[in-house]
mmCIF file of N, CA, C and O in Angstrom:
data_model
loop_
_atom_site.group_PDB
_atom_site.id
_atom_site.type_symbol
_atom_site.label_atom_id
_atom_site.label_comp_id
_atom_site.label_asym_id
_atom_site.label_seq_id
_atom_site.Cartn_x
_atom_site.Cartn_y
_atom_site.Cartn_z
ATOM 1 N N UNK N 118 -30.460 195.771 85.422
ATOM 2 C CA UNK N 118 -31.432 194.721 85.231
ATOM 3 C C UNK N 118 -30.731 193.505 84.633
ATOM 4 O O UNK N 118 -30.121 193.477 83.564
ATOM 5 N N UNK N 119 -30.902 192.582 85.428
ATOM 6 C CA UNK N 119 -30.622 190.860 84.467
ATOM 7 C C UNK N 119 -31.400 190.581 83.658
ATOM 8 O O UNK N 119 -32.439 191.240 83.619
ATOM 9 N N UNK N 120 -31.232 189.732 82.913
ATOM 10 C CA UNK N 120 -31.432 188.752 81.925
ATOM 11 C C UNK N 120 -31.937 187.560 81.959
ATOM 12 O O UNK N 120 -31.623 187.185 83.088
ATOM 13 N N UNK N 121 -32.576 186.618 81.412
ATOM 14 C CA UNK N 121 -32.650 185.522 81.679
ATOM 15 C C UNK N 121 -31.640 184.484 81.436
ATOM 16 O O UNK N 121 -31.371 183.491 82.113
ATOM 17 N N UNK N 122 -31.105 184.934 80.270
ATOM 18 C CA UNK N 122 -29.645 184.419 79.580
ATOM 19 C C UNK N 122 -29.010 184.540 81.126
ATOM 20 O O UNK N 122 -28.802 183.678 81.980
ATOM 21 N N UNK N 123 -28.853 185.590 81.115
ATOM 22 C CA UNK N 123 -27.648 185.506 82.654
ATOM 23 C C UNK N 123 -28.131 184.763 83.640
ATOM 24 O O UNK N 123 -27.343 184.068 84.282
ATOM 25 N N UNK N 124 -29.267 184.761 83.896
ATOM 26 C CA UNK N 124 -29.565 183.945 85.343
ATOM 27 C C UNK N 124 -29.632 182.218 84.817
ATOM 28 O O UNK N 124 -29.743 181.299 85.628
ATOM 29 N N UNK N 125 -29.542 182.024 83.367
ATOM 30 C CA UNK N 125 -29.219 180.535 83.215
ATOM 31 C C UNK N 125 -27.528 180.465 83.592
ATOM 32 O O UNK N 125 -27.050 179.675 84.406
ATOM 33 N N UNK N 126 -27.014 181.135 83.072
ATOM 34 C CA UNK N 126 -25.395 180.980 82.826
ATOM 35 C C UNK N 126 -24.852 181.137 84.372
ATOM 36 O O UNK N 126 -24.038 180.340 84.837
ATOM 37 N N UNK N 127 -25.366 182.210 85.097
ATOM 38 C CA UNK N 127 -24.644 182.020 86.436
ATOM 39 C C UNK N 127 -25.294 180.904 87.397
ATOM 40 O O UNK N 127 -25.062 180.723 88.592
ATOM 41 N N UNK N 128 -26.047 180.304 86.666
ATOM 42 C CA UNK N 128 -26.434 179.469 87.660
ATOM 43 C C UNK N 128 -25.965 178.084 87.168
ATOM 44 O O UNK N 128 -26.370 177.044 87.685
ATOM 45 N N UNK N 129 -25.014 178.125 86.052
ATOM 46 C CA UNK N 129 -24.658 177.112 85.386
ATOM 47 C C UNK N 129 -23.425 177.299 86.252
ATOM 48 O O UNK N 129 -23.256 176.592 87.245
ATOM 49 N N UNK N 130 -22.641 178.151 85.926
ATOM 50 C CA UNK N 130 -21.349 178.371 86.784
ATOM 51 C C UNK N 130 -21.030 178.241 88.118
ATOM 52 O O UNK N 130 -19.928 178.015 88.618
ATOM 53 N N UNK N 131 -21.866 178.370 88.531
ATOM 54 C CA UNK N 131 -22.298 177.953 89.918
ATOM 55 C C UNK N 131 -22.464 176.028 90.539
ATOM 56 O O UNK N 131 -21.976 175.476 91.525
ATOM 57 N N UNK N 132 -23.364 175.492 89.424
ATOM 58 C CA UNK N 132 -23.371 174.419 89.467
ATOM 59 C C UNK N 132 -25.021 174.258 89.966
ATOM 60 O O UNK N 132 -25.640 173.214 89.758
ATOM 61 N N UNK N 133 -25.552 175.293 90.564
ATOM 62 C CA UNK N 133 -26.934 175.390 91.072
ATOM 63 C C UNK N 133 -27.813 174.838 90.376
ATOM 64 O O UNK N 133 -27.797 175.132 89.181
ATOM 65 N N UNK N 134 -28.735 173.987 90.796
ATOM 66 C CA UNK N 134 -30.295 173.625 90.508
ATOM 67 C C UNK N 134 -30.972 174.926 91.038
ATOM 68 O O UNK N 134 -30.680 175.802 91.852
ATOM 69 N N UNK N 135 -32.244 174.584 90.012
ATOM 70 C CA UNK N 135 -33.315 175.655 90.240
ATOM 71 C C UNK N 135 -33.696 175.714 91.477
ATOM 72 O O UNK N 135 -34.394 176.700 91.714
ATOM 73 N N UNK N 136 -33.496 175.023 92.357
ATOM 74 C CA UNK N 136 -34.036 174.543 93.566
ATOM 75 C C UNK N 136 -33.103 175.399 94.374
ATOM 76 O O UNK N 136 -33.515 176.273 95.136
ATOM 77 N N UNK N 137 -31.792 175.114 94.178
ATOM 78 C CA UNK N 137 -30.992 176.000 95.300
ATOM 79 C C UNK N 137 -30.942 176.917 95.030
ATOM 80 O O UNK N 137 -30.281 177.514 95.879
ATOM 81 N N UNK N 138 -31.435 177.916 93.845
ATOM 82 C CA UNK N 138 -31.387 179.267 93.314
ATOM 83 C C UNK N 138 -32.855 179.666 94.105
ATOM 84 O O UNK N 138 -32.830 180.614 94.890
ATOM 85 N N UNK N 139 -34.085 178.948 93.887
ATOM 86 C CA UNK N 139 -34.485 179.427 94.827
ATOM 87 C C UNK N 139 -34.951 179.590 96.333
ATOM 88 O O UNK N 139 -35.766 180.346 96.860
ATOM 89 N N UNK N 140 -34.150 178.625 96.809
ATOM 90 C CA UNK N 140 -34.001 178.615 98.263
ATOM 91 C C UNK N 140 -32.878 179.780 98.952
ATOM 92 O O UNK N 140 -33.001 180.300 100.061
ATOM 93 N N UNK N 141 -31.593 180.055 97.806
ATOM 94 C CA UNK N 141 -30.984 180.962 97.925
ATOM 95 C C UNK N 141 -31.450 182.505 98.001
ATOM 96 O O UNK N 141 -31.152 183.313 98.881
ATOM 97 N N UNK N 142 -32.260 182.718 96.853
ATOM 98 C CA UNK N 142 -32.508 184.366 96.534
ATOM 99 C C UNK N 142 -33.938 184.095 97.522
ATOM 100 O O UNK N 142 -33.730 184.625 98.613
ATOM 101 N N UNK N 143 -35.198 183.494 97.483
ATOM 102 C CA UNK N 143 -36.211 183.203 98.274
ATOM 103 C C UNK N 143 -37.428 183.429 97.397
ATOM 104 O O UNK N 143 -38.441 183.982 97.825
ATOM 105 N N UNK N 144 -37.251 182.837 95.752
ATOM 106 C CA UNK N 144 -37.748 183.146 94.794
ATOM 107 C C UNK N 144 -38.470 181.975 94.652
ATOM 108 O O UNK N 144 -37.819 180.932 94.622
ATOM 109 N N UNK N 145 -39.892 181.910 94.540
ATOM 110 C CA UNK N 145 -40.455 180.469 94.420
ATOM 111 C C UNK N 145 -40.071 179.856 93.472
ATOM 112 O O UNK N 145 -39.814 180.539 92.481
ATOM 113 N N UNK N 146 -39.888 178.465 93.378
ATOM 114 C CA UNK N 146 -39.521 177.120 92.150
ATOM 115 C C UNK N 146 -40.038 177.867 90.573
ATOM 116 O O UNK N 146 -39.454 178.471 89.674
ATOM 117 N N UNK N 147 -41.192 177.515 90.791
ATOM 118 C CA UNK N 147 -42.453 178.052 89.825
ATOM 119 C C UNK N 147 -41.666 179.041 89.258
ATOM 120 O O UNK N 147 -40.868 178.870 88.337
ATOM 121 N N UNK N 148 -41.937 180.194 89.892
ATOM 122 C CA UNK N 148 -41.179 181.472 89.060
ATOM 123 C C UNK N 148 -40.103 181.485 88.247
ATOM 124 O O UNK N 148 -39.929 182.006 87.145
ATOM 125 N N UNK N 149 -39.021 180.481 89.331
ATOM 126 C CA UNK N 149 -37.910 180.559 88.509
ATOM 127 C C UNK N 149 -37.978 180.021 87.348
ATOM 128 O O UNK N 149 -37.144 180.433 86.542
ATOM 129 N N UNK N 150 -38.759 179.166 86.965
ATOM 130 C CA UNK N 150 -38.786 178.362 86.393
ATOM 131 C C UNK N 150 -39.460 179.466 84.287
ATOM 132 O O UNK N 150 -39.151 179.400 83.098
ATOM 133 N N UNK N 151 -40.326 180.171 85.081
ATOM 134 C CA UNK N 151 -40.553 180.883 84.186
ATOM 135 C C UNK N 151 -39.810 182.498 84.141
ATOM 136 O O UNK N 151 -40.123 183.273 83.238
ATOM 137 N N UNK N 152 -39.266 182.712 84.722
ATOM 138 C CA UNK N 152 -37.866 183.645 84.575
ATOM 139 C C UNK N 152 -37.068 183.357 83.900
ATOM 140 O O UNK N 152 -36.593 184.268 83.222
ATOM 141 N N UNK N 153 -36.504 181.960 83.724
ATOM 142 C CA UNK N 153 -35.866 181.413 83.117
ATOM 143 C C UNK N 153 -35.969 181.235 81.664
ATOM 144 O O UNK N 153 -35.015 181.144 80.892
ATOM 145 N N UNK N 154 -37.481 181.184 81.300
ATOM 146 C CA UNK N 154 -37.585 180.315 80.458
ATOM 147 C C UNK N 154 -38.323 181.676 79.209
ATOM 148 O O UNK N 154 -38.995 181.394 78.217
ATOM 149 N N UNK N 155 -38.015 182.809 79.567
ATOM 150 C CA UNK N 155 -37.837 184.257 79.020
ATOM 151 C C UNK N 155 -37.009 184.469 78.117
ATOM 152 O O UNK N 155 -36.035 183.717 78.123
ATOM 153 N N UNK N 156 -37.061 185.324 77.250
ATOM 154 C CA UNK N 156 -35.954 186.434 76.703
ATOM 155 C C UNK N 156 -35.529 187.437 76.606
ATOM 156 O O UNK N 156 -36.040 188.340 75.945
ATOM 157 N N UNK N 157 -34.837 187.487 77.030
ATOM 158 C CA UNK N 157 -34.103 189.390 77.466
ATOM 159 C C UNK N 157 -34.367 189.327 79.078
ATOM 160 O O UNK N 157 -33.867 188.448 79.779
ATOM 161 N N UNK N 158 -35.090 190.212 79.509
ATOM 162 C CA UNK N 158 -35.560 191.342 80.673
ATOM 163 C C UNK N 158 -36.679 189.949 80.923
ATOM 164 O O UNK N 158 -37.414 189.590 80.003
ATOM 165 N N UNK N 159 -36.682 189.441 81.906
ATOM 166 C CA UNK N 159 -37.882 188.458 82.123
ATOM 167 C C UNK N 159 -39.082 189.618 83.198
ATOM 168 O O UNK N 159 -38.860 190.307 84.194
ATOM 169 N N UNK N 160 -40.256 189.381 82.435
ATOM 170 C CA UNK N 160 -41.432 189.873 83.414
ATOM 171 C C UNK N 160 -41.627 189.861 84.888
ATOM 172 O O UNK N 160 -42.455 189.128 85.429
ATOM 173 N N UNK N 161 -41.026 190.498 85.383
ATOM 174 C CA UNK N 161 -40.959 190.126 86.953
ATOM 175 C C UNK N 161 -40.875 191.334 87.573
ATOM 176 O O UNK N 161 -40.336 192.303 87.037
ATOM 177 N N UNK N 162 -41.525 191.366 89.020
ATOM 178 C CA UNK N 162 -41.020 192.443 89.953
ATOM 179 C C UNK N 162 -39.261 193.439 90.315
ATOM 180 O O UNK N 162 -38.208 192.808 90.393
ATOM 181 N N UNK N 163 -39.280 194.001 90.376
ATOM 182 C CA UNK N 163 -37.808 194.536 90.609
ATOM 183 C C UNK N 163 -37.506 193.689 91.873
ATOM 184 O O UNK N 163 -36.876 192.638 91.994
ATOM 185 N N UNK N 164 -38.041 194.337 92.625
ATOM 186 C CA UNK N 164 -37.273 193.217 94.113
ATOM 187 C C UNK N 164 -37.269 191.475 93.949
ATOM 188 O O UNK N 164 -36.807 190.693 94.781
ATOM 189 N N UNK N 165 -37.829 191.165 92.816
ATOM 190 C CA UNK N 165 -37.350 189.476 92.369
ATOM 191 C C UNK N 165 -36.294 189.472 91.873
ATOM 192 O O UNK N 165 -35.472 188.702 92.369
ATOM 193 N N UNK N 166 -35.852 190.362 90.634
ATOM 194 C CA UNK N 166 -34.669 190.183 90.142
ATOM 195 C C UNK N 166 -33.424 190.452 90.872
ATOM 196 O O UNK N 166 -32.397 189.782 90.764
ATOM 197 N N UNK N 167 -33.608 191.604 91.716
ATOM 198 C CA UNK N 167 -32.487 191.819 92.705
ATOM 199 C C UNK N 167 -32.365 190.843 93.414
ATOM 200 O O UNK N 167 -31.158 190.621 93.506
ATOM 201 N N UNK N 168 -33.141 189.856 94.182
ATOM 202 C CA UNK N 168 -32.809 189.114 95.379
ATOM 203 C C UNK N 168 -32.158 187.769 94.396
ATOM 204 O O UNK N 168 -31.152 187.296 94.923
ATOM 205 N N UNK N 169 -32.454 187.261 93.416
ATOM 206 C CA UNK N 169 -31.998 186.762 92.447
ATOM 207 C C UNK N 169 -30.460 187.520 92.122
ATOM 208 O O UNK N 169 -29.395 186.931 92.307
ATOM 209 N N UNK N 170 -30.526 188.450 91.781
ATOM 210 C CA UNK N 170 -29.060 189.114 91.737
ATOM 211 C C UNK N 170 -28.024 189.010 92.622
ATOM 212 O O UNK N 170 -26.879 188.612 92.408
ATOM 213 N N UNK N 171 -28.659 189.509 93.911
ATOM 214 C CA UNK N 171 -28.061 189.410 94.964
ATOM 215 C C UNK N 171 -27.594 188.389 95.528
ATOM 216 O O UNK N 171 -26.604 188.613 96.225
ATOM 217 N N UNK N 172 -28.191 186.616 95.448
ATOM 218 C CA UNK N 172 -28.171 185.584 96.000
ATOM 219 C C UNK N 172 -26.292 184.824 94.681
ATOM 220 O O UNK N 172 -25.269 184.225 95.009
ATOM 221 N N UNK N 173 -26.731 185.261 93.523
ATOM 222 C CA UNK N 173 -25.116 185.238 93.385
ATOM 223 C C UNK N 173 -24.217 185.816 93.098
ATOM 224 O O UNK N 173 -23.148 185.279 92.805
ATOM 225 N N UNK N 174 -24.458 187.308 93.111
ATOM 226 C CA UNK N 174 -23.429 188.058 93.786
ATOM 227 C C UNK N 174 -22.443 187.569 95.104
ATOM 228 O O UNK N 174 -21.229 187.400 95.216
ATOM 229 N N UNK N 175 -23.436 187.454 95.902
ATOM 230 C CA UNK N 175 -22.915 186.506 97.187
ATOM 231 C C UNK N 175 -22.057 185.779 96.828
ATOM 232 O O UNK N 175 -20.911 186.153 97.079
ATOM 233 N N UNK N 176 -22.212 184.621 96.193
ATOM 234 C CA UNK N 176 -21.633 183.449 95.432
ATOM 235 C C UNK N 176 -20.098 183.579 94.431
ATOM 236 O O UNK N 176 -19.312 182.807 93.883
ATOM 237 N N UNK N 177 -20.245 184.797 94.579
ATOM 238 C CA UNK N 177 -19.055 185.256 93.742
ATOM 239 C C UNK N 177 -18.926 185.327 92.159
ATOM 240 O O UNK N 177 -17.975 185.142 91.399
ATOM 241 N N UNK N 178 -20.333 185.689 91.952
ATOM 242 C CA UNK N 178 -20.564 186.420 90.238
ATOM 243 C C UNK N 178 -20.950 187.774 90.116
ATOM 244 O O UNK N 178 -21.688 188.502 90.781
ATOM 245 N N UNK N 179 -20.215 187.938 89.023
ATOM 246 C CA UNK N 179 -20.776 189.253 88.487
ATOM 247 C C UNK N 179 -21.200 189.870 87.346
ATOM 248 O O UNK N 179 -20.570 189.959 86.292
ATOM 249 N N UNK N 180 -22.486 190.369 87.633
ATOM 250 C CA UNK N 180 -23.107 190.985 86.003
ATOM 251 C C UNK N 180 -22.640 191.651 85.368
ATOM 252 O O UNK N 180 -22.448 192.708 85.969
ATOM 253 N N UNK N 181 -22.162 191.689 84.011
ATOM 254 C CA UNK N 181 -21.454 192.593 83.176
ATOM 255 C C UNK N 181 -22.498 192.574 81.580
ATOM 256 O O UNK N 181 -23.089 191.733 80.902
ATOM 257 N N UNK N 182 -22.216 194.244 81.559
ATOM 258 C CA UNK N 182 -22.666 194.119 79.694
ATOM 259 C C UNK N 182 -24.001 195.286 80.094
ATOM 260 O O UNK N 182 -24.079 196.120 80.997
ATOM 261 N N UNK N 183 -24.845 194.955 79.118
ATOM 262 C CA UNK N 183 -26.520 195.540 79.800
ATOM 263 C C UNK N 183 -27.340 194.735 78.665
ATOM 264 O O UNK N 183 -26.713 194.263 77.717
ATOM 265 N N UNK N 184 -28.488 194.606 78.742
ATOM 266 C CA UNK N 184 -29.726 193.872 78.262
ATOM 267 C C UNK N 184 -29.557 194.142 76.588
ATOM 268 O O UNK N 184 -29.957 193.320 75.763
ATOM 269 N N UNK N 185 -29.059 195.119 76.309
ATOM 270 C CA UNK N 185 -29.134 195.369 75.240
ATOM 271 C C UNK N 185 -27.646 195.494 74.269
ATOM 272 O O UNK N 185 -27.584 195.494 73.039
ATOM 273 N N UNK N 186 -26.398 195.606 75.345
ATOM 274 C CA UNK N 186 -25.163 195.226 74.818
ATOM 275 C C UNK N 186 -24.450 194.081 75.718
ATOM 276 O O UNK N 186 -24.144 194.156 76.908
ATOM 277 N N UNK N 187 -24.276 193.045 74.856
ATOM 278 C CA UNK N 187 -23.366 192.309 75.961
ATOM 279 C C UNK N 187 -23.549 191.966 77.151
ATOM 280 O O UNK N 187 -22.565 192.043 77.886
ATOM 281 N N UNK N 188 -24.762 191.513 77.698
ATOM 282 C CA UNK N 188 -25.095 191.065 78.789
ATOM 283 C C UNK N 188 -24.104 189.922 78.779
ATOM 284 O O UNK N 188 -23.896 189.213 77.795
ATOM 285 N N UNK N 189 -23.441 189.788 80.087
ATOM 286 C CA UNK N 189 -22.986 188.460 80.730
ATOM 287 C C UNK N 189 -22.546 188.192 82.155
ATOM 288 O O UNK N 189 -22.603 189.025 83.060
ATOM 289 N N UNK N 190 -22.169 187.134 82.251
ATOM 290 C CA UNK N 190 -21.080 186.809 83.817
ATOM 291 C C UNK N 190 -19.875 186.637 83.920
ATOM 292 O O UNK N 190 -19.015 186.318 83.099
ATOM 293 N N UNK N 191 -19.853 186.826 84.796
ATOM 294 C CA UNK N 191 -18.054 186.173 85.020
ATOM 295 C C UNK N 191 -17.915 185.923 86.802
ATOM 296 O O UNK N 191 -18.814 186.122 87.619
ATOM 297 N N UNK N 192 -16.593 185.461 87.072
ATOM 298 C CA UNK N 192 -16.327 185.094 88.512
ATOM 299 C C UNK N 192 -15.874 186.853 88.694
ATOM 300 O O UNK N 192 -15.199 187.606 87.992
ATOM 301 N N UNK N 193 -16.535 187.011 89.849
ATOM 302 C CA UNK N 193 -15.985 188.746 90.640
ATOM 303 C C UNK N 193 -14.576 188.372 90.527
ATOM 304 O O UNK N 193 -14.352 187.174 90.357
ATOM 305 N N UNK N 194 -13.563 189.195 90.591
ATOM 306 C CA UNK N 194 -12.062 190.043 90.373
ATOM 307 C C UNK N 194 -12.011 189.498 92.246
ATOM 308 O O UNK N 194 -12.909 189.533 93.087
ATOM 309 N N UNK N 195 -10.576 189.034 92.353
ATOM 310 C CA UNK N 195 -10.453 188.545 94.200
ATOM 311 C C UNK N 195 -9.287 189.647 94.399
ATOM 312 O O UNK N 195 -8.766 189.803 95.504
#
């Protein structure tokens, strides 16, 4: 499970607006907007956070840590 912390930070690293995060994962504006704006574990469906996960995974990030130790990102290992 992500974070909200993480889905600010990889989307910082990225360079992404909320906008291309959700045109990417296929997550409405709105939502993201309050996913974001969470702490810890944001209230959301499982298949939101994954397609969210998944959209920068793609991108070349990766989740490390867990919700409760050390959640973070980094660029995937090439």
């Amino acid at each position: 499970m992500i974070t909200s912390a993480q889905i600010r930070a990889a989307r910082g690293m990225l360079e992404w607006t909320r906008t291309d995060l959700a045109q990417k994962s296929g997550v409405g504006f709105s939502s993201m907007q309050r996913l974001e704006s969470a702490n810890g574990i944001p209230g959301a469906q499982f298949k939101t956070l994954e397609a969210i996960k998944e959209a920068f995974e793609k991108a070349g990030i990766e989740f490390i840590g867990t919700p409760e130790n050390g959640a973070g990102v980094r660029w995937k290992a090439t």
